[in-house]
Amino acid sequence: MILVSGGAGYIGSHTVLALAEAGYRVVVVDNLSLGRREAVRAGRLVEMDLRDKEGLFALVASFSIEGIIHFAGLSQVGQSMSDPQSYYENNLKGGLNLFGLAAEAGIPVVFSSSAAVYGLPRQVPIPEDHPLNPISPYGYTKMVLERVLEDYGRASGLGSVSLRYFNAAGADPEGRVGEAHDPETHLIPIVLQAALGQREKVAILGSDFPTPDGTCVRDYIHVQDLAKAHILALEFLREKGGCHCFNLGLGRGHSVREVVEVCRLVTGQRIRVQETDRREGDPPELVSDPARAGEALGWKPEITDLSEIVASAWAWHRKDKEGGN
């Protein structure tokens, strides 16, 4: 059985479905502060906070856990700048409890890390050996937990893979789960909410970055391809063990303006934009070098066109608005 922390969240819920379809039994641990109960479409859901160390150890003792995938935690860069205490208390304490349990029991871990560990990139695309220099508390918590896994691996032999996501996007092609945050902070769902009339306009957070059109450039990867990478990482750990990190992205970027334009074309809707000040903690450009994941894990993204990524999200958002989820 695979324990998935934060499996009621966006990437977690897609990974739970992928695990079930691959024949794994799954138990989801989520405190539902951000996740949606209805997003858990497979496995068993246990409502629990990872900071409850005794409860967590009792839960694991009651199941035959063969692997852990850790998603749970706060994940908004801007919020982490204004409320760092919540990020350090939630992300670090929960991660330490779970990783300590894994080290003690010898259970391999796949960790949901982030490109935020790199901070302001010195080179683009960004390889895994790029210096780690996060510029937000969110990114710092990810870097610290990666180091925890490395140290636990050295001390106890704990096997782990840290997956450094770039920008997750899209939705399950069958429309079972999708992206829904409250409040929403991710660009594509924000633009699609504007297309649905759920918000008046889209704020472009900075138009004076040193990029071709002045807006931030990001590497968008479909959430279904991210989910598959977690399964490959689990299988990799069974064979290889050790402590590893891999970038997950397409290796090419799109600016905010480009994303808005693709959303206009996909939806056929007029989308108003308003240029505002930069958001603190945002690097101008984040684009991955994903070669290592392809070579080591055999990972190859299948949904690579931005319009296809947006179309899957658009289909889910329309269904969700109509009460189909």
GROMACS .gro file of C-alpha atoms in nm:
model
  325
    1MET     CA    1   0.000   0.000   0.000
    2ILE     CA    2   0.118   0.353  -0.082
    3LEU     CA    3   0.062   0.638   0.165
    4VAL     CA    4  -0.010   0.967  -0.014
    5SER     CA    5   0.000   1.275   0.209
    6GLY     CA    6  -0.197   1.566   0.068
    7GLY     CA    7  -0.377   1.333  -0.172
    8ALA     CA    8  -0.691   1.550  -0.167
    9GLY     CA    9  -0.502   1.836  -0.328
   10TYR     CA   10  -0.445   1.918  -0.693
   11ILE     CA   11  -0.139   1.712  -0.789
   12GLY     CA   12  -0.200   1.460  -0.511
   13SER     CA   13  -0.550   1.369  -0.630
   14HIS     CA   14  -0.427   1.310  -0.985
   15THR     CA   15  -0.146   1.092  -0.853
   16VAL     CA   16  -0.388   0.888  -0.641
   17LEU     CA   17  -0.590   0.813  -0.955
   18ALA     CA   18  -0.275   0.719  -1.148
   19LEU     CA   19  -0.161   0.490  -0.866
   20ALA     CA   20  -0.499   0.315  -0.855
   21GLU     CA   21  -0.500   0.269  -1.231
   22ALA     CA   22  -0.150   0.118  -1.206
   23GLY     CA   23  -0.281  -0.140  -0.957
   24TYR     CA   24  -0.157   0.013  -0.630
   25ARG     CA   25  -0.364   0.026  -0.313
   26VAL     CA   26  -0.363   0.376  -0.165
   27VAL     CA   27  -0.432   0.542   0.169
   28VAL     CA   28  -0.462   0.922   0.155
   29VAL     CA   29  -0.370   1.133   0.459
   30ASP     CA   30  -0.499   1.489   0.435
   31ASN     CA   31  -0.623   1.744   0.690
   32LEU     CA   32  -0.857   1.889   0.423
   33SER     CA   33  -0.755   2.246   0.508
   34LEU     CA   34  -0.678   2.298   0.139
   35GLY     CA   35  -0.773   1.969  -0.025
   36ARG     CA   36  -1.118   1.864  -0.136
   37ARG     CA   37  -1.275   1.546   0.000
   38GLU     CA   38  -1.452   1.489  -0.333
   39ALA     CA   39  -1.117   1.498  -0.516
   40VAL     CA   40  -1.014   1.165  -0.361
   41ARG     CA   41  -1.153   0.934  -0.626
   42ALA     CA   42  -0.967   0.618  -0.525
   43GLY     CA   43  -0.821   0.456  -0.216
   44ARG     CA   44  -0.904   0.533   0.145
   45LEU     CA   45  -0.907   0.884   0.290
   46VAL     CA   46  -0.793   0.943   0.650
   47GLU     CA   47  -0.845   1.298   0.775
   48MET     CA   48  -0.531   1.378   0.974
   49ASP     CA   49  -0.268   1.650   1.012
   50LEU     CA   50   0.093   1.538   0.967
   51ARG     CA   51   0.187   1.743   1.273
   52ASP     CA   52  -0.002   1.481   1.479
   53LYS     CA   53   0.302   1.258   1.521
   54GLU     CA   54   0.138   0.995   1.741
   55GLY     CA   55  -0.164   0.966   1.514
   56LEU     CA   56   0.058   0.937   1.209
   57PHE     CA   57   0.270   0.660   1.358
   58ALA     CA   58  -0.043   0.473   1.469
   59LEU     CA   59  -0.187   0.500   1.118
   60VAL     CA   60   0.124   0.363   0.951
   61ALA     CA   61   0.142   0.081   1.204
   62SER     CA   62  -0.210  -0.026   1.103
   63PHE     CA   63  -0.128  -0.055   0.732
   64SER     CA   64   0.138  -0.236   0.534
   65ILE     CA   65   0.298   0.073   0.380
   66GLU     CA   66   0.547   0.005   0.100
   67GLY     CA   67   0.606   0.362  -0.014
   68ILE     CA   68   0.526   0.721   0.075
   69ILE     CA   69   0.449   1.010  -0.159
   70HIS     CA   70   0.456   1.341   0.024
   71PHE     CA   71   0.252   1.632  -0.117
   72ALA     CA   72   0.099   1.786   0.196
   73GLY     CA   73   0.195   2.143   0.282
   74LEU     CA   74   0.132   2.509   0.213
   75SER     CA   75   0.241   2.608  -0.136
   76GLN     CA   76   0.180   2.975  -0.218
   77VAL     CA   77   0.497   3.176  -0.276
   78GLY     CA   78   0.334   3.513  -0.211
   79GLN     CA   79   0.159   3.395   0.104
   80SER     CA   80   0.484   3.254   0.236
   81MET     CA   81   0.643   3.599   0.208
   82SER     CA   82   0.371   3.759   0.422
   83ASP     CA   83   0.318   3.468   0.663
   84PRO     CA   84   0.648   3.276   0.687
   85GLN     CA   85   0.568   3.136   1.031
   86SER     CA   86   0.281   2.925   0.898
   87TYR     CA   87   0.508   2.779   0.631
   88TYR     CA   88   0.787   2.688   0.869
   89GLU     CA   89   0.549   2.540   1.126
   90ASN     CA   90   0.333   2.348   0.880
   91ASN     CA   91   0.570   2.235   0.607
   92LEU     CA   92   0.875   2.161   0.820
   93LYS     CA   93   0.706   1.996   1.116
   94GLY     CA   94   0.479   1.781   0.900
   95GLY     CA   95   0.765   1.681   0.673
   96LEU     CA   96   0.996   1.599   0.963
   97ASN     CA   97   0.734   1.377   1.125
   98LEU     CA   98   0.668   1.186   0.804
   99PHE     CA   99   1.032   1.152   0.701
  100GLY     CA  100   1.132   1.044   1.052
  101LEU     CA  101   0.871   0.770   1.038
  102ALA     CA  102   0.993   0.665   0.693
  103ALA     CA  103   1.355   0.649   0.808
  104GLU     CA  104   1.264   0.446   1.115
  105ALA     CA  105   1.053   0.198   0.916
  106GLY     CA  106   1.269   0.189   0.602
  107ILE     CA  107   0.989   0.312   0.375
  108PRO     CA  108   1.107   0.486   0.054
  109VAL     CA  109   0.984   0.843  -0.001
  110VAL     CA  110   0.893   1.039  -0.312
  111PHE     CA  111   0.886   1.406  -0.218
  112SER     CA  112   0.692   1.681  -0.394
  113SER     CA  113   0.960   1.949  -0.415
  114SER     CA  114   0.968   2.259  -0.634
  115ALA     CA  115   1.169   2.468  -0.878
  116ALA     CA  116   1.142   2.733  -0.606
  117VAL     CA  117   1.453   2.578  -0.449
  118TYR     CA  118   1.665   2.739  -0.724
  119GLY     CA  119   1.565   3.100  -0.654
  120LEU     CA  120   1.690   3.342  -0.920
  121PRO     CA  121   1.844   3.114  -1.185
  122ARG     CA  122   2.198   3.175  -1.303
  123GLN     CA  123   2.131   2.979  -1.619
  124VAL     CA  124   1.824   2.872  -1.815
  125PRO     CA  125   1.727   2.595  -1.866
  126ILE     CA  126   1.801   2.498  -1.505
  127PRO     CA  127   1.982   2.167  -1.435
  128GLU     CA  128   1.958   1.979  -1.105
  129ASP     CA  129   2.315   2.074  -1.009
  130HIS     CA  130   2.229   2.444  -1.023
  131PRO     CA  131   2.300   2.612  -0.685
  132LEU     CA  132   2.003   2.610  -0.448
  133ASN     CA  133   1.920   2.963  -0.332
  134PRO     CA  134   1.544   2.999  -0.266
  135ILE     CA  135   1.408   3.353  -0.234
  136SER     CA  136   1.083   3.268  -0.054
  137PRO     CA  137   1.004   3.084   0.270
  138TYR     CA  138   0.806   2.834   0.062
  139GLY     CA  139   1.112   2.754  -0.148
  140TYR     CA  140   1.328   2.740   0.161
  141THR     CA  141   1.106   2.478   0.327
  142LYS     CA  142   1.135   2.262   0.015
  143MET     CA  143   1.514   2.295   0.016
  144VAL     CA  144   1.537   2.209   0.386
  145LEU     CA  145   1.321   1.898   0.345
  146GLU     CA  146   1.532   1.784   0.051
  147ARG     CA  147   1.836   1.815   0.277
  148VAL     CA  148   1.656   1.623   0.553
  149LEU     CA  149   1.601   1.334   0.312
  150GLU     CA  150   1.965   1.347   0.207
  151ASP     CA  151   2.084   1.339   0.569
  152TYR     CA  152   1.840   1.062   0.667
  153GLY     CA  153   1.956   0.861   0.368
  154ARG     CA  154   2.317   0.899   0.476
  155ALA     CA  155   2.239   0.803   0.836
  156SER     CA  156   1.980   0.526   0.792
  157GLY     CA  157   1.981   0.428   0.425
  158LEU     CA  158   1.642   0.589   0.359
  159GLY     CA  159   1.571   0.587  -0.014
  160SER     CA  160   1.418   0.903  -0.158
  161VAL     CA  161   1.344   1.094  -0.475
  162SER     CA  162   1.274   1.467  -0.466
  163LEU     CA  163   1.079   1.583  -0.770
  164ARG     CA  164   1.133   1.950  -0.846
  165TYR     CA  165   0.819   2.060  -1.029
  166PHE     CA  166   0.805   2.358  -1.251
  167ASN     CA  167   0.447   2.480  -1.319
  168ALA     CA  168   0.182   2.211  -1.286
  169ALA     CA  169  -0.120   2.275  -1.507
  170GLY     CA  170  -0.418   2.108  -1.672
  171ALA     CA  171  -0.667   1.851  -1.547
  172ASP     CA  172  -0.750   1.482  -1.575
  173PRO     CA  173  -0.845   1.426  -1.943
  174GLU     CA  174  -1.150   1.227  -1.828
  175GLY     CA  175  -1.268   1.521  -1.617
  176ARG     CA  176  -1.263   1.337  -1.284
  177VAL     CA  177  -1.040   1.583  -1.098
  178GLY     CA  178  -0.890   1.923  -1.170
  179GLU     CA  179  -0.733   2.231  -1.018
  180ALA     CA  180  -0.921   2.422  -0.750
  181HIS     CA  181  -0.755   2.636  -0.482
  182ASP     CA  182  -0.917   2.880  -0.241
  183PRO     CA  183  -0.799   3.142  -0.298
  184GLU     CA  184  -0.677   3.061  -0.647
  185THR     CA  185  -0.321   3.181  -0.717
  186HIS     CA  186  -0.220   2.982  -1.026
  187LEU     CA  187  -0.227   3.160  -1.359
  188ILE     CA  188  -0.416   2.922  -1.588
  189PRO     CA  189  -0.715   2.863  -1.357
  190ILE     CA  190  -0.729   3.236  -1.282
  191VAL     CA  191  -0.749   3.315  -1.654
  192LEU     CA  192  -1.012   3.046  -1.705
  193GLN     CA  193  -1.217   3.184  -1.417
  194ALA     CA  194  -1.217   3.516  -1.603
  195ALA     CA  195  -1.329   3.336  -1.918
  196LEU     CA  196  -1.617   3.185  -1.719
  197GLY     CA  197  -1.718   3.524  -1.578
  198GLN     CA  198  -1.616   3.428  -1.226
  199ARG     CA  199  -1.374   3.718  -1.202
  200GLU     CA  200  -1.370   4.053  -1.379
  201LYS     CA  201  -1.011   4.055  -1.501
  202VAL     CA  202  -0.670   3.893  -1.476
  203ALA     CA  203  -0.388   4.074  -1.300
  204ILE     CA  204  -0.051   4.056  -1.474
  205LEU     CA  205   0.187   4.070  -1.179
  206GLY     CA  206   0.472   4.265  -1.331
  207SER     CA  207   0.535   4.370  -1.689
  208ASP     CA  208   0.892   4.494  -1.651
  209PHE     CA  209   1.081   4.167  -1.613
  210PRO     CA  210   1.391   4.108  -1.831
  211THR     CA  211   1.198   3.873  -2.062
  212PRO     CA  212   1.092   3.911  -2.428
  213ASP     CA  213   0.751   4.064  -2.346
  214GLY     CA  214   0.823   4.188  -1.994
  215THR     CA  215   0.614   3.921  -1.814
  216CYS     CA  216   0.726   3.616  -1.619
  217VAL     CA  217   0.818   3.305  -1.815
  218ARG     CA  218   0.731   2.962  -1.676
  219ASP     CA  219   0.764   2.598  -1.782
  220TYR     CA  220   0.415   2.438  -1.779
  221ILE     CA  221   0.385   2.062  -1.732
  222HIS     CA  222   0.058   1.868  -1.743
  223VAL     CA  223  -0.049   1.732  -1.407
  224GLN     CA  224  -0.113   1.385  -1.549
  225ASP     CA  225   0.249   1.365  -1.662
  226LEU     CA  226   0.358   1.475  -1.314
  227ALA     CA  227   0.145   1.200  -1.160
  228LYS     CA  228   0.309   0.936  -1.378
  229ALA     CA  229   0.653   1.057  -1.273
  230HIS     CA  230   0.574   0.974  -0.909
  231ILE     CA  231   0.497   0.614  -0.996
  232LEU     CA  232   0.817   0.587  -1.198
  233ALA     CA  233   1.008   0.734  -0.903
  234LEU     CA  234   0.863   0.470  -0.666
  235GLU     CA  235   0.964   0.194  -0.906
  236PHE     CA  236   1.309   0.349  -0.947
  237LEU     CA  237   1.362   0.349  -0.568
  238ARG     CA  238   1.269  -0.017  -0.544
  239GLU     CA  239   1.551  -0.102  -0.784
  240LYS     CA  240   1.814   0.161  -0.705
  241GLY     CA  241   1.757   0.305  -0.357
  242GLY     CA  242   1.969   0.606  -0.269
  243CYS     CA  243   1.882   0.977  -0.258
  244HIS     CA  244   1.801   1.154  -0.586
  245CYS     CA  245   1.645   1.472  -0.725
  246PHE     CA  246   1.491   1.529  -1.067
  247ASN     CA  247   1.341   1.826  -1.248
  248LEU     CA  248   0.994   1.782  -1.394
  249GLY     CA  249   0.913   2.020  -1.677
  250LEU     CA  250   0.901   2.039  -2.056
  251GLY     CA  251   1.222   2.237  -2.099
  252ARG     CA  252   1.056   2.537  -2.262
  253GLY     CA  253   0.873   2.837  -2.123
  254HIS     CA  254   0.569   3.054  -2.192
  255SER     CA  255   0.517   3.409  -2.073
  256VAL     CA  256   0.211   3.530  -1.885
  257ARG     CA  257   0.092   3.715  -2.197
  258GLU     CA  258   0.133   3.399  -2.405
  259VAL     CA  259  -0.070   3.196  -2.156
  260VAL     CA  260  -0.350   3.454  -2.160
  261GLU     CA  261  -0.357   3.450  -2.540
  262VAL     CA  262  -0.370   3.069  -2.555
  263CYS     CA  263  -0.657   3.074  -2.305
  264ARG     CA  264  -0.842   3.325  -2.526
  265LEU     CA  265  -0.799   3.100  -2.829
  266VAL     CA  266  -0.901   2.781  -2.646
  267THR     CA  267  -1.207   2.931  -2.474
  268GLY     CA  268  -1.316   3.173  -2.743
  269GLN     CA  269  -1.382   3.426  -2.467
  270ARG     CA  270  -1.270   3.784  -2.420
  271ILE     CA  271  -1.038   3.806  -2.120
  272ARG     CA  272  -0.957   4.140  -1.963
  273VAL     CA  273  -0.613   4.195  -1.813
  274GLN     CA  274  -0.469   4.459  -1.584
  275GLU     CA  275  -0.098   4.518  -1.533
  276THR     CA  276   0.002   4.551  -1.168
  277ASP     CA  277   0.321   4.552  -0.962
  278ARG     CA  278   0.541   4.248  -0.936
  279ARG     CA  279   0.468   3.987  -0.670
  280GLU     CA  280   0.749   3.958  -0.418
  281GLY     CA  281   0.947   3.638  -0.459
  282ASP     CA  282   0.883   3.583  -0.833
  283PRO     CA  283   1.191   3.505  -1.050
  284PRO     CA  284   1.166   3.640  -1.408
  285GLU     CA  285   1.216   3.302  -1.576
  286LEU     CA  286   1.196   2.942  -1.460
  287VAL     CA  287   1.253   2.677  -1.728
  288SER     CA  288   1.370   2.325  -1.655
  289ASP     CA  289   1.633   2.097  -1.796
  290PRO     CA  290   1.436   1.771  -1.757
  291ALA     CA  291   1.690   1.541  -1.923
  292ARG     CA  292   1.792   1.361  -1.604
  293ALA     CA  293   1.434   1.245  -1.529
  294GLY     CA  294   1.406   1.105  -1.878
  295GLU     CA  295   1.733   0.918  -1.856
  296ALA     CA  296   1.699   0.780  -1.501
  297LEU     CA  297   1.323   0.730  -1.467
  298GLY     CA  298   1.227   0.673  -1.828
  299TRP     CA  299   0.986   0.965  -1.790
  300LYS     CA  300   0.854   1.123  -2.108
  301PRO     CA  301   0.571   1.381  -2.094
  302GLU     CA  302   0.283   1.295  -2.324
  303ILE     CA  303   0.080   1.620  -2.317
  304THR     CA  304   0.327   1.881  -2.435
  305ASP     CA  305   0.130   2.146  -2.621
  306LEU     CA  306   0.015   2.442  -2.409
  307SER     CA  307  -0.319   2.462  -2.588
  308GLU     CA  308  -0.388   2.097  -2.504
  309ILE     CA  309  -0.292   2.155  -2.142
  310VAL     CA  310  -0.526   2.456  -2.126
  311ALA     CA  311  -0.806   2.267  -2.305
  312SER     CA  312  -0.804   1.991  -2.041
  313ALA     CA  313  -0.826   2.253  -1.766
  314TRP     CA  314  -1.101   2.442  -1.949
  315ALA     CA  315  -1.313   2.128  -1.984
  316TRP     CA  316  -1.283   2.056  -1.612
  317HIS     CA  317  -1.354   2.414  -1.501
  318ARG     CA  318  -1.671   2.429  -1.712
  319LYS     CA  319  -1.785   2.096  -1.568
  320ASP     CA  320  -1.705   2.211  -1.215
  321LYS     CA  321  -1.900   2.534  -1.262
  322GLU     CA  322  -2.200   2.330  -1.373
  323GLY     CA  323  -2.175   2.113  -1.062
  324GLY     CA  324  -2.038   1.806  -1.237
  325ASN     CA  325  -1.771   1.742  -0.973
   0.00000   0.00000   0.00000
